[in-house]
Short mmCIF file of C-alpha atoms and ligand atoms in Angstrom, two decimals:
data_model
loop_
_atom_site.label_atom_id
_atom_site.label_comp_id
_atom_site.label_asym_id
_atom_site.label_seq_id
_atom_site.Cartn_x
_atom_site.Cartn_y
_atom_site.Cartn_z
CA UNK A 1 126.09 89.35 68.42
CA UNK A 2 127.13 91.38 65.64
CA UNK A 3 127.42 95.06 64.93
CA UNK A 4 123.97 95.63 63.38
CA UNK A 5 122.34 93.90 66.35
CA UNK A 6 123.95 96.53 68.57
CA UNK A 7 122.81 99.59 66.72
CA UNK A 8 119.25 98.27 66.42
CA UNK A 9 117.03 97.88 69.48
CA UNK A 10 117.71 94.54 71.14
CA UNK A 11 115.56 91.49 70.51
CA UNK A 12 114.98 89.71 73.79
CA UNK A 13 113.51 86.34 74.71
CA UNK A 14 112.27 86.62 78.31
CA UNK A 15 111.90 83.16 79.89
CA UNK A 16 109.74 82.84 82.99
CA UNK A 17 107.78 80.18 84.89
CA UNK A 18 104.91 82.58 85.77
CA UNK A 19 103.33 85.74 84.39
CA UNK A 20 100.53 88.01 85.57
CA UNK A 21 97.60 88.09 84.73
CA UNK A 22 97.69 84.48 83.51
CA UNK A 23 99.39 82.63 86.37
CA UNK A 24 100.79 84.04 89.60
CA UNK A 25 102.26 82.70 92.84
CA UNK A 26 104.31 85.76 93.78
CA UNK A 27 106.25 88.81 92.69
CA UNK A 28 107.98 87.11 89.74
CA UNK A 29 104.61 86.98 87.98
CA UNK A 30 104.11 90.71 88.52
CA UNK A 31 107.59 91.47 87.16
CA UNK A 32 107.14 89.17 84.14
CA UNK A 33 103.79 90.78 83.44
CA UNK A 34 105.11 94.33 83.51
CA UNK A 35 108.85 94.55 82.72
CA UNK A 36 108.59 93.16 79.14
CA UNK A 37 105.83 95.68 78.39
CA UNK A 38 107.95 98.52 79.79
CA UNK A 39 110.92 97.39 77.68
CA UNK A 40 108.73 97.27 74.58
CA UNK A 41 107.66 100.85 75.27
CA UNK A 42 111.35 101.75 75.12
CA UNK A 43 111.56 100.11 71.70
CA UNK A 44 113.01 96.68 72.53
CA UNK A 45 111.42 93.68 70.79
CA UNK A 46 110.74 91.52 73.86
CA UNK A 47 108.80 88.25 73.70
CA UNK A 48 108.05 85.98 76.60
CA UNK A 49 108.33 82.19 76.84
CA UNK A 50 106.12 80.55 79.46
CA UNK A 51 104.80 77.03 80.17
CA UNK A 52 101.24 76.24 79.07
CA UNK A 53 99.63 75.50 82.46
CA UNK A 54 95.82 75.15 82.30
CA UNK A 55 95.28 78.76 83.44
CA UNK A 56 97.66 80.07 80.78
CA UNK A 57 95.96 78.17 77.95
CA UNK A 58 92.51 79.15 79.23
CA UNK A 59 93.46 82.82 79.60
CA UNK A 60 94.64 83.58 76.06
CA UNK A 61 92.79 84.24 72.82
CA UNK A 62 93.79 83.78 69.20
CA UNK A 63 96.33 81.02 69.73
CA UNK A 64 98.45 80.11 66.76
CA UNK A 65 100.45 76.92 66.43
CA UNK A 66 104.02 77.84 65.51
CA UNK A 67 105.89 74.57 65.71
CA UNK A 68 105.84 71.03 67.06
CA UNK A 69 109.04 69.82 68.75
CA UNK A 70 109.61 66.06 68.61
CA UNK A 71 111.89 63.76 70.59
CA UNK A 72 113.32 66.24 73.06
CA UNK A 73 115.09 64.67 76.08
CA UNK A 74 112.15 65.68 78.30
CA UNK A 75 109.20 64.74 76.11
CA UNK A 76 108.18 63.12 72.83
CA UNK A 77 106.14 66.09 71.76
CA UNK A 78 105.71 69.75 72.74
CA UNK A 79 103.78 72.32 70.77
CA UNK A 80 104.85 75.94 70.61
CA UNK A 81 101.93 78.35 70.47
CA UNK A 82 101.92 82.10 70.00
CA UNK A 83 99.45 84.48 71.63
CA UNK A 84 99.34 87.91 73.26
CA UNK A 85 99.43 88.68 76.97
CA UNK A 86 95.97 89.97 77.99
CA UNK A 87 96.14 93.66 78.82
CA UNK A 88 99.52 94.74 77.47
CA UNK A 89 99.51 92.61 74.31
CA UNK A 90 103.14 91.49 74.81
CA UNK A 91 103.85 88.57 72.42
CA UNK A 92 103.97 85.20 74.14
CA UNK A 93 105.42 81.85 73.21
CA UNK A 94 103.60 79.15 75.14
CA UNK A 95 104.81 75.57 75.57
CA UNK A 96 101.85 73.25 75.25
CA UNK A 97 102.96 69.91 76.68
CA UNK A 98 100.01 68.35 78.56
CA UNK A 99 102.11 65.52 80.01
CA UNK A 100 104.19 68.04 81.96
CA UNK A 101 102.07 71.16 82.41
CA UNK A 102 98.37 70.23 82.24
CA UNK A 103 97.81 69.77 86.00
CA UNK A 104 95.81 71.22 88.87
CA UNK A 105 97.71 72.98 91.62
CA UNK A 106 100.25 75.74 91.18
CA UNK A 107 103.18 75.76 88.77
CA UNK A 108 105.52 74.09 91.23
CA UNK A 109 103.39 72.05 93.61
CA UNK A 110 100.41 69.70 93.65
CA UNK A 111 97.20 70.79 95.39
CA UNK A 112 98.51 69.39 98.71
CA UNK A 113 101.55 71.68 98.56
CA UNK A 114 104.15 69.03 97.63
CA UNK A 115 106.65 69.80 94.86
CA UNK A 116 105.83 67.95 91.65
CA UNK A 117 108.24 65.00 91.57
CA UNK A 118 109.18 65.71 87.95
CA UNK A 119 109.97 69.42 88.37
CA UNK A 120 113.48 68.91 86.98
CA UNK A 121 112.02 67.53 83.76
CA UNK A 122 109.26 70.16 83.59
CA UNK A 123 111.59 73.12 83.90
CA UNK A 124 114.32 71.50 81.86
CA UNK A 125 111.75 71.58 79.06
CA UNK A 126 111.11 75.31 79.63
CA UNK A 127 114.87 75.90 79.60
CA UNK A 128 115.48 73.64 76.60
CA UNK A 129 112.94 75.40 74.41
CA UNK A 130 114.33 78.72 75.66
CA UNK A 131 117.80 77.65 74.57
CA UNK A 132 116.58 76.40 71.18
CA UNK A 133 114.74 79.66 70.46
CA UNK A 134 117.90 81.55 71.47
CA UNK A 135 120.12 79.74 68.98
CA UNK A 136 120.34 79.04 65.26
CA UNK A 137 118.47 75.76 65.89
CA UNK A 138 115.32 77.85 66.32
CA UNK A 139 112.42 77.04 63.98
CA UNK A 140 111.25 80.69 64.24
CA UNK A 141 112.24 83.79 62.33
CA UNK A 142 112.47 85.72 65.63
CA UNK A 143 116.16 85.52 66.59
CA UNK A 144 116.88 87.14 69.97
CA UNK A 145 120.24 88.69 70.75
CA UNK A 146 119.53 88.29 74.46
CA UNK A 147 117.87 85.48 76.36
CA UNK A 148 116.76 86.81 79.75
CA UNK A 149 116.29 83.99 82.30
CA UNK A 150 114.40 84.32 85.56
CA UNK A 151 115.02 82.16 88.63
CA UNK A 152 116.07 78.51 88.73
CA UNK A 153 113.27 77.30 86.47
CA UNK A 154 115.09 78.79 83.48
CA UNK A 155 118.54 78.53 85.07
CA UNK A 156 119.98 75.90 82.76
CA UNK A 157 119.36 77.94 79.59
CA UNK A 158 122.87 79.48 79.75
CA UNK A 159 124.45 76.04 80.31
CA UNK A 160 122.47 74.45 77.46
CA UNK A 161 123.54 77.30 75.18
CA UNK A 162 127.15 77.02 76.28
CA UNK A 163 127.29 73.34 75.29
CA UNK A 164 125.04 73.60 72.22
CA UNK A 165 126.67 73.12 68.84
CA UNK A 166 126.57 76.03 66.41
CA UNK A 167 127.96 79.49 66.74
CA UNK A 168 124.98 81.83 66.60
CA UNK A 169 123.64 82.00 70.11
CA UNK A 170 122.01 84.73 72.12
CA UNK A 171 123.88 86.22 75.06
CA UNK A 172 122.30 85.32 78.38
CA UNK A 173 121.22 87.38 81.36
CA UNK A 174 120.24 85.50 84.53
CA UNK A 175 118.02 87.33 87.02
CA UNK A 176 117.85 86.12 90.63
CA UNK A 177 114.45 86.91 92.12
CA UNK A 178 115.11 84.77 95.17
CA UNK A 179 118.37 82.98 95.90
CA UNK A 180 116.66 80.75 98.47
CA UNK A 181 115.16 78.71 95.62
CA UNK A 182 118.03 76.99 93.83
CA UNK A 183 116.46 74.17 91.84
CA UNK A 184 118.51 71.41 93.49
CA UNK A 185 118.17 67.86 92.19
CA UNK A 186 120.15 64.62 92.49
CA UNK A 187 123.32 64.40 90.42
CA UNK A 188 121.79 61.77 88.09
CA UNK A 189 119.32 64.42 86.85
CA UNK A 190 122.13 65.82 84.73
CA UNK A 191 121.74 62.92 82.25
CA UNK A 192 118.02 63.58 81.85
CA UNK A 193 118.57 67.20 80.84
CA UNK A 194 121.25 66.42 78.31
CA UNK A 195 124.16 68.33 79.85
CA UNK A 196 127.62 66.76 79.52
CA UNK A 197 129.17 65.10 82.61
CA UNK A 198 132.15 67.49 82.52
CA UNK A 199 129.98 70.37 83.76
CA UNK A 200 129.29 68.46 86.97
CA UNK A 201 131.97 70.06 89.10
CA UNK A 202 132.50 73.12 91.25
CA UNK A 203 133.33 75.12 88.14
CA UNK A 204 129.94 74.30 86.70
CA UNK A 205 126.54 73.06 87.83
CA UNK A 206 127.57 70.97 90.86
CA UNK A 207 126.44 72.26 94.26
CA UNK A 208 127.48 70.25 97.34
CA UNK A 209 127.16 66.97 95.47
CA UNK A 210 123.87 67.84 93.78
CA UNK A 211 122.90 69.48 90.51
CA UNK A 212 121.59 73.04 90.85
CA UNK A 213 119.62 74.65 88.02
CA UNK A 214 120.27 78.09 89.49
CA UNK A 215 123.99 77.56 89.80
CA UNK A 216 124.07 76.57 86.13
CA UNK A 217 122.64 80.01 85.35
CA UNK A 218 124.94 81.85 87.71
CA UNK A 219 127.99 80.09 86.34
CA UNK A 220 127.30 80.18 82.59
CA UNK A 221 125.23 83.36 82.08
CA UNK A 222 126.91 86.30 80.38
CA UNK A 223 125.57 88.58 83.09
CA UNK A 224 123.71 88.19 86.39
CA UNK A 225 121.19 90.62 87.77
CA UNK A 226 119.10 90.70 90.88
CA UNK A 227 116.11 92.75 91.86
CA UNK A 228 117.59 95.45 94.12
CA UNK A 229 121.05 97.01 94.57
CA UNK A 230 121.12 96.18 98.28
CA UNK A 231 120.30 92.50 97.69
CA UNK A 232 123.06 92.39 95.04
CA UNK A 233 125.51 93.21 97.84
CA UNK A 234 123.91 90.96 100.47
CA UNK A 235 124.11 87.80 98.34
CA UNK A 236 127.87 88.10 97.95
CA UNK A 237 128.24 87.25 101.64
CA UNK A 238 126.86 84.86 104.21
CA UNK A 239 124.16 84.27 105.27
CA UNK A 240 122.08 85.58 102.34
CA UNK A 241 124.37 84.06 99.71
CA UNK A 242 122.85 80.67 100.64
CA UNK A 243 126.05 78.90 99.64
CA UNK A 244 126.42 80.75 96.31
CA UNK A 245 128.24 83.76 97.86
CA UNK A 246 131.67 82.65 96.65
CA UNK A 247 130.57 82.36 93.02
CA UNK A 248 128.60 85.62 93.20
CA UNK A 249 131.49 87.54 94.77
CA UNK A 250 133.79 86.08 92.11
CA UNK A 251 131.41 87.35 89.42
CA UNK A 252 130.71 90.71 91.09
CA UNK A 253 131.86 92.58 87.97
CA UNK A 254 129.02 90.90 86.09
CA UNK A 255 126.42 91.23 88.84
CA UNK A 256 124.03 94.19 88.82
CA UNK A 257 121.16 95.07 91.14
CA UNK A 258 118.23 96.73 89.38
CA UNK A 259 115.27 97.53 91.60
CA UNK A 260 111.89 96.25 90.43
CA UNK A 261 109.25 98.66 89.28
CA UNK A 262 105.52 98.18 89.69
CA UNK A 263 102.68 98.21 87.22
CA UNK A 264 101.33 101.67 87.93
CA UNK A 265 98.18 101.01 85.88
CA UNK A 266 97.16 97.89 87.81
CA UNK A 267 98.20 99.35 91.14
CA UNK A 268 96.63 102.79 91.06
CA UNK A 269 94.25 103.82 93.87
CA UNK A 270 92.73 106.45 91.57
CA UNK A 271 91.50 103.82 89.08
CA UNK A 272 91.57 100.43 90.82
CA UNK A 273 88.50 98.36 89.89
CA UNK A 274 88.91 96.17 92.98
CA UNK A 275 88.19 99.08 95.34
CA UNK A 276 84.77 100.16 96.54
CA UNK A 277 85.83 103.79 96.04
CA UNK A 278 88.90 105.17 94.29
CA UNK A 279 90.99 107.97 95.79
CA UNK A 280 94.11 110.04 95.38
CA UNK A 281 96.45 112.04 97.52
CA UNK A 282 94.21 115.12 97.58
CA UNK A 283 91.01 113.24 98.22
CA UNK A 284 91.46 110.44 100.71
CA UNK A 285 87.76 109.88 101.51
CA UNK A 286 87.85 106.78 99.34
CA UNK A 287 90.51 105.23 101.55
CA UNK A 288 88.16 105.41 104.54
CA UNK A 289 85.38 103.83 102.46
CA UNK A 290 87.68 100.94 101.55
CA UNK A 291 88.60 100.48 105.21
CA UNK A 292 84.92 100.26 106.10
CA UNK A 293 84.26 97.77 103.30
CA UNK A 294 87.26 95.65 104.28
CA UNK A 295 86.26 95.58 107.96
CA UNK A 296 82.76 94.52 106.96
CA UNK A 297 83.90 91.88 104.49
CA UNK A 298 86.39 90.35 106.92
CA UNK A 299 84.14 90.44 110.00
CA UNK A 300 86.15 93.08 111.86
CA UNK A 301 84.51 95.62 114.17
CA UNK A 302 83.48 98.52 111.92
CA UNK A 303 85.41 101.21 113.79
CA UNK A 304 86.99 103.89 111.55
CA UNK A 305 89.35 105.14 114.27
CA UNK A 306 91.01 101.87 115.23
CA UNK A 307 94.29 101.38 113.32
CA UNK A 308 94.07 98.46 110.91
CA UNK A 309 97.28 96.55 110.12
CA UNK A 310 97.53 94.46 106.94
CA UNK A 311 99.66 91.60 105.63
CA UNK A 312 99.51 89.98 102.17
CA UNK A 313 102.17 87.36 101.86
CA UNK A 314 103.45 83.92 101.28
CA UNK A 315 103.32 82.61 104.85
CA UNK A 316 106.90 81.43 105.17
CA UNK A 317 110.01 81.78 107.29
CA UNK A 318 111.43 84.24 104.71
CA UNK A 319 108.59 86.64 105.36
CA UNK A 320 109.20 86.73 109.16
CA UNK A 321 105.61 85.87 109.93
CA UNK A 322 106.68 83.57 112.79
CA UNK A 323 108.02 86.70 114.48
CA UNK A 324 104.79 88.54 113.83
CA UNK A 325 102.88 85.66 115.38
CA UNK A 326 104.95 86.12 118.56
CA UNK A 327 104.43 89.88 118.66
CA UNK A 328 100.75 89.95 117.65
CA UNK A 329 99.23 89.04 121.07
CA UNK A 330 101.14 91.97 122.62
CA UNK A 331 100.11 94.35 119.86
CA UNK A 332 96.53 93.31 120.41
CA UNK A 333 96.67 94.61 124.00
CA UNK A 334 96.23 97.97 122.33
CA UNK A 335 93.27 98.97 120.17
CA UNK A 336 94.43 97.60 116.81
CA UNK A 337 93.03 95.27 114.18
CA UNK A 338 94.96 92.88 111.95
CA UNK A 339 93.98 91.44 108.57
CA UNK A 340 96.12 88.79 106.90
CA UNK A 341 95.79 87.24 103.45
CA UNK A 342 98.20 84.48 102.52
CA UNK A 343 99.10 80.86 102.02
CA UNK A 344 102.13 78.78 102.82
CA UNK A 345 103.57 76.92 105.77
CA UNK A 346 100.81 74.81 107.37
CA UNK A 347 101.97 75.35 110.98
CA UNK A 348 102.15 79.13 110.55
CA UNK A 349 98.78 79.17 108.77
CA UNK A 350 97.30 77.35 111.77
CA UNK A 351 99.00 79.80 114.14
CA UNK A 352 97.27 82.71 112.43
CA UNK A 353 93.91 80.91 112.35
CA UNK A 354 94.26 80.38 116.09
CA UNK A 355 95.08 84.07 116.60
CA UNK A 356 91.91 85.02 114.71
CA UNK A 357 89.81 82.64 116.80
CA UNK A 358 91.24 84.15 120.00
CA UNK A 359 90.49 87.72 118.87
CA UNK A 360 87.15 87.81 117.07
CA UNK A 361 86.36 91.20 115.56
CA UNK A 362 90.02 92.23 115.93
CA UNK A 363 91.91 89.71 113.78
CA UNK A 364 90.79 88.37 110.40
CA UNK A 365 92.78 85.72 108.57
CA UNK A 366 92.07 84.48 105.08
CA UNK A 367 94.18 81.53 103.99
CA UNK A 368 94.08 81.56 100.21
CA UNK A 369 95.17 83.51 97.14
CA UNK A 370 92.88 86.38 96.12
CA UNK A 371 94.12 89.07 93.76
CA UNK A 372 91.07 91.34 94.18
CA UNK A 373 91.15 91.17 97.97
CA UNK A 374 94.88 91.98 97.93
CA UNK A 375 94.06 95.33 96.28
CA UNK A 376 91.28 96.05 98.76
CA UNK A 377 93.65 95.33 101.65
CA UNK A 378 96.33 97.67 100.27
CA UNK A 379 93.69 100.40 100.07
CA UNK A 380 91.72 99.60 103.24
CA UNK A 381 94.42 99.14 105.87
CA UNK A 382 96.29 101.93 107.65
CA UNK A 383 99.67 100.22 108.04
CA UNK A 384 101.23 97.39 106.04
CA UNK A 385 103.54 94.90 107.79
CA UNK A 386 106.49 93.27 105.99
CA UNK A 387 108.91 91.92 108.60
CA UNK A 388 110.81 89.79 106.04
CA UNK A 389 114.03 88.12 107.21
CA UNK A 390 115.32 88.73 103.71
CA UNK A 391 113.61 90.27 100.72
CA UNK A 392 115.27 90.41 97.30
CA UNK A 393 113.01 93.31 96.33
CA UNK A 394 109.44 93.01 97.59
CA UNK A 395 106.53 94.63 95.82
CA UNK A 396 103.87 95.08 98.50
CA UNK A 397 105.86 97.79 100.30
CA UNK A 398 105.76 99.77 97.03
CA UNK A 399 102.06 99.07 96.42
CA UNK A 400 101.42 100.19 100.02
CA UNK A 401 103.19 103.51 99.60
CA UNK A 402 101.24 104.21 96.46
CA UNK A 403 97.99 103.42 98.31
CA UNK A 404 98.73 105.81 101.19
CA UNK A 405 99.46 102.90 103.53
CA UNK A 406 102.86 103.41 105.17
CA UNK A 407 104.76 100.10 105.51
CA UNK A 408 106.64 98.69 108.51
CA UNK A 409 109.64 96.79 107.13
CA UNK A 410 112.82 95.03 108.24
CA UNK A 411 116.03 96.68 106.97
CA UNK A 412 116.89 94.11 104.34
CA UNK A 413 117.24 93.75 100.56
CA UNK A 414 114.90 95.82 98.47
CA UNK A 415 112.93 96.92 101.52
CA UNK A 416 115.92 99.09 102.52
CA UNK A 417 116.16 100.43 98.98
CA UNK A 418 112.49 101.42 98.70
CA UNK A 419 111.27 102.55 102.15
CA UNK A 420 112.59 105.66 103.91
CA UNK A 421 112.34 105.52 107.69
CA UNK A 422 110.60 108.42 109.35
CA UNK A 423 112.72 110.70 111.56
CA UNK A 424 112.89 114.47 112.02
CA UNK A 425 115.25 114.87 109.06
CA UNK A 426 113.28 112.70 106.60
CA UNK A 427 110.04 114.34 107.69
CA UNK A 428 111.54 117.78 107.08
CA UNK A 429 112.85 116.91 103.61
CA UNK A 430 109.63 115.02 102.67
CA UNK A 431 111.43 111.75 101.98
CA UNK A 432 109.93 109.71 104.87
CA UNK A 433 107.53 106.99 103.72
CA UNK A 434 107.44 104.27 106.40
CA UNK A 435 109.03 102.56 109.37
CA UNK A 436 112.21 100.48 109.27
CA UNK A 437 113.55 98.20 112.01
CA UNK A 438 117.16 96.98 112.08
CA UNK A 439 117.23 93.77 114.10
CA UNK A 440 115.14 90.74 113.30
CA UNK A 441 113.85 90.35 116.85
CA UNK A 442 110.40 90.39 118.41
CA UNK A 443 111.46 93.37 120.53
CA UNK A 444 112.52 95.45 117.52
CA UNK A 445 109.45 94.55 115.47
CA UNK A 446 107.18 95.37 118.40
CA UNK A 447 108.92 98.69 119.03
CA UNK A 448 108.70 99.60 115.34
CA UNK A 449 104.96 98.91 115.12
CA UNK A 450 104.41 100.93 118.30
CA UNK A 451 106.40 103.79 116.77
CA UNK A 452 104.15 103.54 113.71
CA UNK A 453 101.01 103.56 115.85
CA UNK A 454 102.21 106.69 117.64
CA UNK A 455 102.78 108.37 114.27
CA UNK A 456 99.30 107.28 113.17
CA UNK A 457 97.81 109.22 116.07
CA UNK A 458 99.66 112.38 114.95
CA UNK A 459 97.56 113.56 112.03
CA UNK A 460 100.15 115.91 110.47
CA UNK A 461 102.92 113.30 110.51
CA UNK A 462 100.61 110.66 109.08
CA UNK A 463 99.38 112.84 106.23
CA UNK A 464 102.91 113.76 105.39
CA UNK A 465 103.97 110.07 105.27
CA UNK A 466 101.01 109.25 103.06
CA UNK A 467 101.67 112.14 100.71
CA UNK A 468 105.38 111.33 100.40
CA UNK A 469 104.69 107.66 99.65
CA UNK A 470 101.91 108.36 97.16
CA UNK A 471 104.15 110.84 95.30
CA UNK A 472 107.03 108.39 94.82
CA UNK A 473 107.74 107.18 91.32
CA UNK A 474 107.86 103.37 91.44
CA UNK A 475 107.10 102.98 87.72
CA UNK A 476 109.27 100.75 85.54
CA UNK A 477 110.54 103.65 83.47
CA UNK A 478 113.97 103.99 85.04
CA UNK A 479 114.59 100.30 85.80
CA UNK A 480 113.49 99.22 82.31
CA UNK A 481 115.97 101.74 80.88
CA UNK A 482 118.65 100.20 83.15
CA UNK A 483 117.87 96.71 81.77
CA UNK A 484 118.03 98.05 78.23
CA UNK A 485 121.42 99.65 78.89
CA UNK A 486 122.59 96.37 80.41
CA UNK A 487 121.42 94.36 77.38
CA UNK A 488 123.44 96.74 75.17
CA UNK A 489 126.54 96.32 77.33
CA UNK A 490 126.19 92.53 77.28
CA UNK A 491 125.73 92.54 73.51
CA UNK A 492 128.78 94.72 72.99
CA UNK A 493 130.88 92.46 75.26
CA UNK A 494 129.94 89.56 72.96
CA UNK A 495 131.21 91.33 69.84
P1 ADP B 1 107.30 87.22 96.80
O1 ADP B 1 107.45 87.19 95.35
O2 ADP B 1 108.54 86.87 97.56
O3 ADP B 1 106.14 86.41 97.28
P2 ADP B 1 106.69 90.07 96.46
O4 ADP B 1 106.42 91.14 97.46
O5 ADP B 1 107.71 90.37 95.44
O6 ADP B 1 107.00 88.74 97.27
O7 ADP B 1 105.38 89.77 95.63
C1 ADP B 1 104.28 89.11 96.13
C2 ADP B 1 103.13 89.32 95.17
O8 ADP B 1 102.18 88.29 95.39
C3 ADP B 1 102.40 90.63 95.41
O9 ADP B 1 101.77 91.05 94.22
C4 ADP B 1 101.34 90.20 96.44
O10 ADP B 1 100.26 91.08 96.49
C5 ADP B 1 100.96 88.85 95.91
N1 ADP B 1 100.43 87.92 96.90
C6 ADP B 1 101.11 87.20 97.83
N2 ADP B 1 100.27 86.41 98.52
C7 ADP B 1 99.04 86.64 98.02
C8 ADP B 1 97.73 86.12 98.31
N3 ADP B 1 97.56 85.21 99.25
N4 ADP B 1 96.69 86.57 97.59
C9 ADP B 1 96.87 87.52 96.62
N5 ADP B 1 98.06 88.03 96.30
C10 ADP B 1 99.13 87.60 96.98
C1 GLC B 2 110.90 87.05 94.63
C2 GLC B 2 111.32 87.80 95.88
C3 GLC B 2 110.71 89.17 96.00
C4 GLC B 2 110.73 89.91 94.66
C5 GLC B 2 110.09 89.06 93.58
C6 GLC B 2 110.09 89.73 92.21
O1 GLC B 2 109.81 86.26 94.79
O2 GLC B 2 111.07 87.06 97.05
O3 GLC B 2 111.40 89.92 96.98
O4 GLC B 2 110.05 91.14 94.77
O5 GLC B 2 110.77 87.85 93.46
O6 GLC B 2 111.38 90.06 91.78
#
């Protein structure tokens, strides 16, 4: 990228498989829905490329057909549509390819929870169009200097660019939101996505005999980022490197951890339309009203004094909910209530349903995905539980702090970077915001929740934790500026 591209504000193509408010399965959607807008506020020309799932096409207005791609390796025909992201107005490029994206279910799985068998082809198409738009083969006048890829679904963009003919290509940044998902497919898949056989080796896209979309990104991207500084360190070693630790340690000079921000407009207890009553740090009456409403809605005993513990999560091994299931019966010996909203692993889902049946009025479990209810839970519960085994960043612990709901978290990844454990020193300097446990054991989790319950009974400590958390700045401002600085560094390295 050449000198004038450096002095001007960067042009960025942000490639993502999900984006809030159009389509969301987890935190990547929240980040894709808010980081590009924050970067645009800093002056960068960021546009987002996303697949045209039914919810995406139904959720946008004023679509404009930009181009029709023919005879790509993945499909005979794909239409490129432009629109604006509802809310922030960020420009979108949407891939309309009904054969690959017009399906019920979520972006990655069919309604029964099984991965779509043609996921390699589906996300190769996302990556391919990303790579075309990031090179001089693009049919558009928008020519990005940076292509910013997110997770394995856009992981082969840097490899496709590396092997593409032509000289004018954007520099690539690959962000890892979760290294546990590596986009691993049989070796033969390489042919289908049009990458040359010579990249199928350790110094390339090969991963223990298979082809990994994510490894392609980690190997060929100009720079790698991940979503918290602590996780950037953790993934350079076992066990959280999930087999990629060697490559990541080797590239540590080009690996940066930038903590996620949150959308402080969407997640604002003083203006949240999903709450029955809004509130702020000086007037917490609304929080009690939301607790009452939540207890009523979920069939819990309507007792304002009983501490209410909340969980909103993918119900998976990563999130440590198996451990919570072990500890919950002991916690319930005391006067506490638990509300859980989530979907995921069928056996764990059933475990939580069983817990609710055994404790009517004390445990409420809703298996499903419900954005509005997730806001009401953040506002209505007293404590938020996030015992994740690993957590690249995590967003709910930040939402919780902003909603005056101190979180209980395991000391891992972004949870360590964003929650300050309460102790006499952190109480005195007003930095304490929650409860952190070190060892991923039932004993430690139980002890930590009991410590939190003791603090809950001490009004002064509790108010101080709530105030500290609600005053923290989790906005994108600083992290977006860090991305912008990184884009500039990457562009200058290309010169
Ligand atoms: P991850 O991306 O690993 O799932 P994050 O904490 O980064 O974890 O983000 C999860 C996001 O998804 C949060 O916005 C959370 O509120 C939301 N979420 C998770 N499960 C549900 C659910 N069942 N219903 C509504 N929102 C959910
Ligand atoms: C992933 C991670 C989560 C992170 C989110 C957004 O899904 O599991 O920790 O907050 O991506 O970056």
